[in-house]
Amino acid sequence: MSPVKVFGRAISTNVSRVLVCLEEVGADYELVTVDFLAGEQNSPEHVERNPFGKIPALQDGDLVLFESRAIAKYILRKYKSSEVDLLRESDIGEAALVDVWTEVEAHQYYPALSPIVFECIIFPIMRGVPTNQQVVDESLEKLKKVLETYEARLSASRYLAGDFLSFADLNHFPFTYYFMATPYASLFDAYPHVKAWWEGLMSRPSIKKISANMPTKF
């Protein structure tokens, strides 16, 4: 069986989300470079894979997918085993909690944390524009409120959906990784259960392998 192909670069947050899931399930894959810094995601060839001109895209035989969260779920379903079940779909209650915290990441955590990463790292590097400190300060206040909820949750369970690792946890890796490269990484110190949870994720072999190809200094 041919390995699945992932189109993008590991430094991309969305690509790294997919790669971590592939590593967790032990699937064979090939990373085909599409350099978004050079605009290659807008090439006609890639737009055939992703009509919105974004990365990643995934090819598995005749099946082509885009949108990183959807790709990740496909991977976790296809390679599910008794040892690795990160969506917990065999238990409707556990699966529902995975869904809840996956949605929390998308609609609460990411909107609060990502502007800090964009303003401190992505915009200065890719667009050459200075950090908008007002946006950073406002986002930090939003993030503090979100982290209060996470702290309460993680004081009651080891992981977000319960005492088991799930996609809901892994989904937080890419942008949190880059947040930790901003001047505001110490914010997590005020939330000891959140910090312990994050350090636990960073200790996983899958995340160590993928993060080795992601920059830590800018």
Coordinates of C-alpha atoms in Angstrom, one line a residue:
M1 CA 0.0 0.0 0.0
S2 CA 1.4 3.4 -1.0
P3 CA 1.9 5.9 1.8
V4 CA -0.5 8.8 2.0
K5 CA 0.8 12.1 0.7
V6 CA 0.6 15.3 2.7
F7 CA 1.2 18.5 0.7
G8 CA 2.7 21.5 2.6
R9 CA 5.6 22.2 5.0
A10 CA 6.0 21.1 8.6
I11 CA 6.5 24.6 9.8
S12 CA 2.8 25.3 9.0
T13 CA 0.5 25.0 11.9
N14 CA -2.1 23.3 9.9
V15 CA 0.3 20.8 8.3
S16 CA 1.9 20.0 11.7
R17 CA -1.6 19.2 13.1
V18 CA -1.9 16.5 10.4
L19 CA 1.6 15.2 10.8
V20 CA 1.3 14.7 14.5
C21 CA -1.8 12.6 14.0
L22 CA 0.0 10.5 11.4
E23 CA 2.8 10.0 13.8
E24 CA 0.5 9.1 16.7
V25 CA -1.2 6.3 14.6
G26 CA 2.1 5.1 13.1
A27 CA 1.0 5.5 9.5
D28 CA 3.4 5.7 6.6
Y29 CA 3.3 9.0 4.8
E30 CA 5.2 11.2 2.5
L31 CA 5.5 15.0 3.0
V32 CA 5.5 16.7 -0.4
T33 CA 6.8 20.2 -0.1
V34 CA 4.5 23.0 -1.1
D35 CA 6.3 26.2 0.0
F36 CA 3.7 28.7 1.1
L37 CA 6.4 31.3 1.7
A38 CA 7.0 31.2 -2.1
G39 CA 3.3 31.2 -2.9
E40 CA 3.3 27.6 -4.3
Q41 CA 0.0 26.9 -2.7
N42 CA -1.6 29.1 -5.4
S43 CA -0.2 27.0 -8.3
P44 CA -2.8 25.4 -10.5
E45 CA -1.5 22.0 -9.5
H46 CA -2.1 22.6 -5.8
V47 CA -5.4 24.4 -6.3
E48 CA -6.7 21.2 -7.9
R49 CA -6.0 19.6 -4.4
N50 CA -7.3 22.5 -2.4
P51 CA -9.5 24.9 -4.3
F52 CA -8.9 27.6 -1.7
G53 CA -5.2 27.6 -2.3
K54 CA -4.2 26.6 1.3
I55 CA -2.1 23.9 2.9
P56 CA -2.3 21.1 3.7
A57 CA -3.9 18.8 1.3
L58 CA -3.8 15.0 1.6
Q59 CA -3.9 12.3 -1.1
D60 CA -4.7 8.7 -0.2
G61 CA -5.1 6.8 -3.4
D62 CA -7.9 8.5 -5.4
L63 CA -9.1 10.4 -2.3
V64 CA -8.0 14.0 -2.0
L65 CA -8.8 16.0 1.1
F66 CA -8.2 19.5 2.4
E67 CA -8.8 21.3 5.7
S68 CA -6.5 20.1 8.4
R69 CA -9.0 19.2 11.1
A70 CA -11.0 17.1 8.6
I71 CA -7.8 15.4 7.3
A72 CA -6.7 14.7 10.9
K73 CA -10.0 13.0 11.7
Y74 CA -9.9 11.0 8.5
I75 CA -6.4 9.7 9.6
L76 CA -7.5 8.9 13.1
R77 CA -10.5 7.0 11.8
K78 CA -8.7 5.1 9.1
Y79 CA -5.8 4.0 11.4
K80 CA -7.8 3.5 14.6
S81 CA -6.8 0.5 16.6
S82 CA -7.3 -1.0 20.1
E83 CA -4.1 0.8 21.1
V84 CA -4.7 4.1 19.4
D85 CA -8.3 5.5 19.4
L86 CA -8.0 9.3 19.6
L87 CA -11.5 10.1 18.6
R88 CA -13.0 7.6 21.1
E89 CA -15.9 6.8 18.7
S90 CA -16.6 3.4 20.3
D91 CA -18.0 5.3 23.4
I92 CA -20.6 7.9 22.5
G93 CA -20.1 9.8 25.7
E94 CA -16.3 10.0 25.4
A95 CA -16.6 10.8 21.7
A96 CA -19.0 13.7 22.6
L97 CA -16.4 15.1 25.0
V98 CA -13.7 14.9 22.4
D99 CA -16.0 16.8 20.1
V100 CA -16.8 19.4 22.8
W101 CA -13.1 20.2 23.5
T102 CA -12.2 20.1 19.8
E103 CA -14.9 22.8 19.3
V104 CA -13.6 24.8 22.3
E105 CA -10.2 24.8 20.7
A106 CA -11.6 26.1 17.4
H107 CA -14.0 28.7 18.8
Q108 CA -12.5 29.8 22.1
Y109 CA -8.8 28.9 22.5
Y110 CA -7.6 29.5 18.9
P111 CA -9.4 33.0 18.5
A112 CA -7.8 34.1 21.8
L113 CA -4.3 32.8 21.3
S114 CA -3.7 32.9 17.6
P115 CA -3.7 36.8 17.2
I116 CA -0.7 36.9 19.6
V117 CA 1.2 34.5 17.3
F118 CA 0.2 36.4 14.2
E119 CA 1.2 39.7 15.7
C120 CA 4.5 38.6 17.3
I121 CA 5.7 36.2 14.7
I122 CA 3.8 35.7 11.5
F123 CA 3.0 39.2 10.4
P124 CA 6.5 40.7 11.2
I125 CA 8.2 37.8 9.3
M126 CA 5.9 37.3 6.4
R127 CA 4.6 40.9 5.9
G128 CA 7.3 43.0 7.5
V129 CA 4.8 44.9 9.6
P130 CA 5.4 45.7 13.3
T131 CA 3.4 44.1 16.1
N132 CA 0.1 45.7 16.9
Q133 CA 0.4 45.8 20.7
Q134 CA -3.2 46.7 21.2
V135 CA -4.3 43.5 19.5
V136 CA -1.8 41.5 21.6
D137 CA -3.0 43.1 24.9
E138 CA -6.7 42.5 24.1
S139 CA -6.0 38.9 23.1
L140 CA -4.0 38.3 26.2
E141 CA -7.0 39.3 28.3
K142 CA -9.2 37.0 26.3
L143 CA -6.7 34.2 26.6
K144 CA -6.5 34.5 30.4
K145 CA -10.2 33.9 30.7
V146 CA -10.0 30.9 28.4
L147 CA -7.1 29.5 30.4
E148 CA -9.1 29.9 33.6
T149 CA -11.6 27.5 32.2
Y150 CA -8.9 25.1 31.0
E151 CA -7.3 25.2 34.4
A152 CA -10.5 24.2 36.1
R153 CA -11.0 21.4 33.6
L154 CA -7.5 20.0 33.8
S155 CA -7.6 20.1 37.6
A156 CA -10.4 17.5 37.4
S157 CA -9.0 15.3 34.5
R158 CA -5.6 14.6 33.1
Y159 CA -6.6 15.6 29.6
L160 CA -9.4 17.8 28.2
A161 CA -11.9 15.1 27.3
G162 CA -11.1 12.9 30.3
D163 CA -8.2 10.8 31.6
F164 CA -7.2 9.8 28.1
L165 CA -5.3 11.5 25.3
S166 CA -7.5 12.5 22.4
F167 CA -7.6 14.6 19.3
A168 CA -8.9 17.4 21.4
D169 CA -5.5 17.7 23.1
L170 CA -3.4 17.2 20.0
N171 CA -5.3 19.9 18.2
H172 CA -3.9 22.5 20.5
F173 CA -0.3 21.7 19.7
P174 CA 0.5 23.8 16.6
F175 CA -0.4 27.3 17.7
T176 CA 0.5 26.8 21.3
Y177 CA 4.0 25.7 20.1
Y178 CA 4.5 29.0 18.4
F179 CA 2.9 30.9 21.3
M180 CA 5.6 29.6 23.4
A181 CA 8.1 31.3 21.1
T182 CA 6.5 34.7 21.8
P183 CA 7.4 37.0 24.8
Y184 CA 4.2 35.9 26.5
A185 CA 5.0 32.2 27.1
S186 CA 5.3 32.7 30.8
L187 CA 1.5 33.3 31.0
F188 CA 1.1 29.6 31.3
D189 CA 3.0 29.7 34.6
A190 CA -0.1 31.1 36.3
Y191 CA -2.1 28.0 35.3
P192 CA -0.2 25.0 36.7
H193 CA -2.5 22.3 35.5
V194 CA -2.5 23.8 32.0
K195 CA 1.3 24.1 32.0
A196 CA 1.6 20.4 33.2
W197 CA -0.8 19.3 30.4
W198 CA 1.2 21.3 27.8
E199 CA 4.5 19.9 29.0
G200 CA 3.1 16.4 28.9
L201 CA 2.0 16.9 25.2
M202 CA 5.5 18.3 24.4
S203 CA 7.1 15.1 25.8
R204 CA 5.2 12.8 23.4
P205 CA 7.4 11.2 20.7
S206 CA 5.1 12.3 17.9
I207 CA 5.3 16.0 18.9
K208 CA 9.0 15.9 19.6
K209 CA 9.5 14.5 16.1
I210 CA 7.3 17.1 14.3
S211 CA 8.4 20.1 16.4
A212 CA 12.1 19.3 15.5
N213 CA 11.2 20.6 12.1
M214 CA 9.5 23.7 13.4
P215 CA 11.5 26.9 14.4
T216 CA 11.7 27.9 18.0
K217 CA 13.4 31.3 17.6
F218 CA 12.4 34.2 15.4

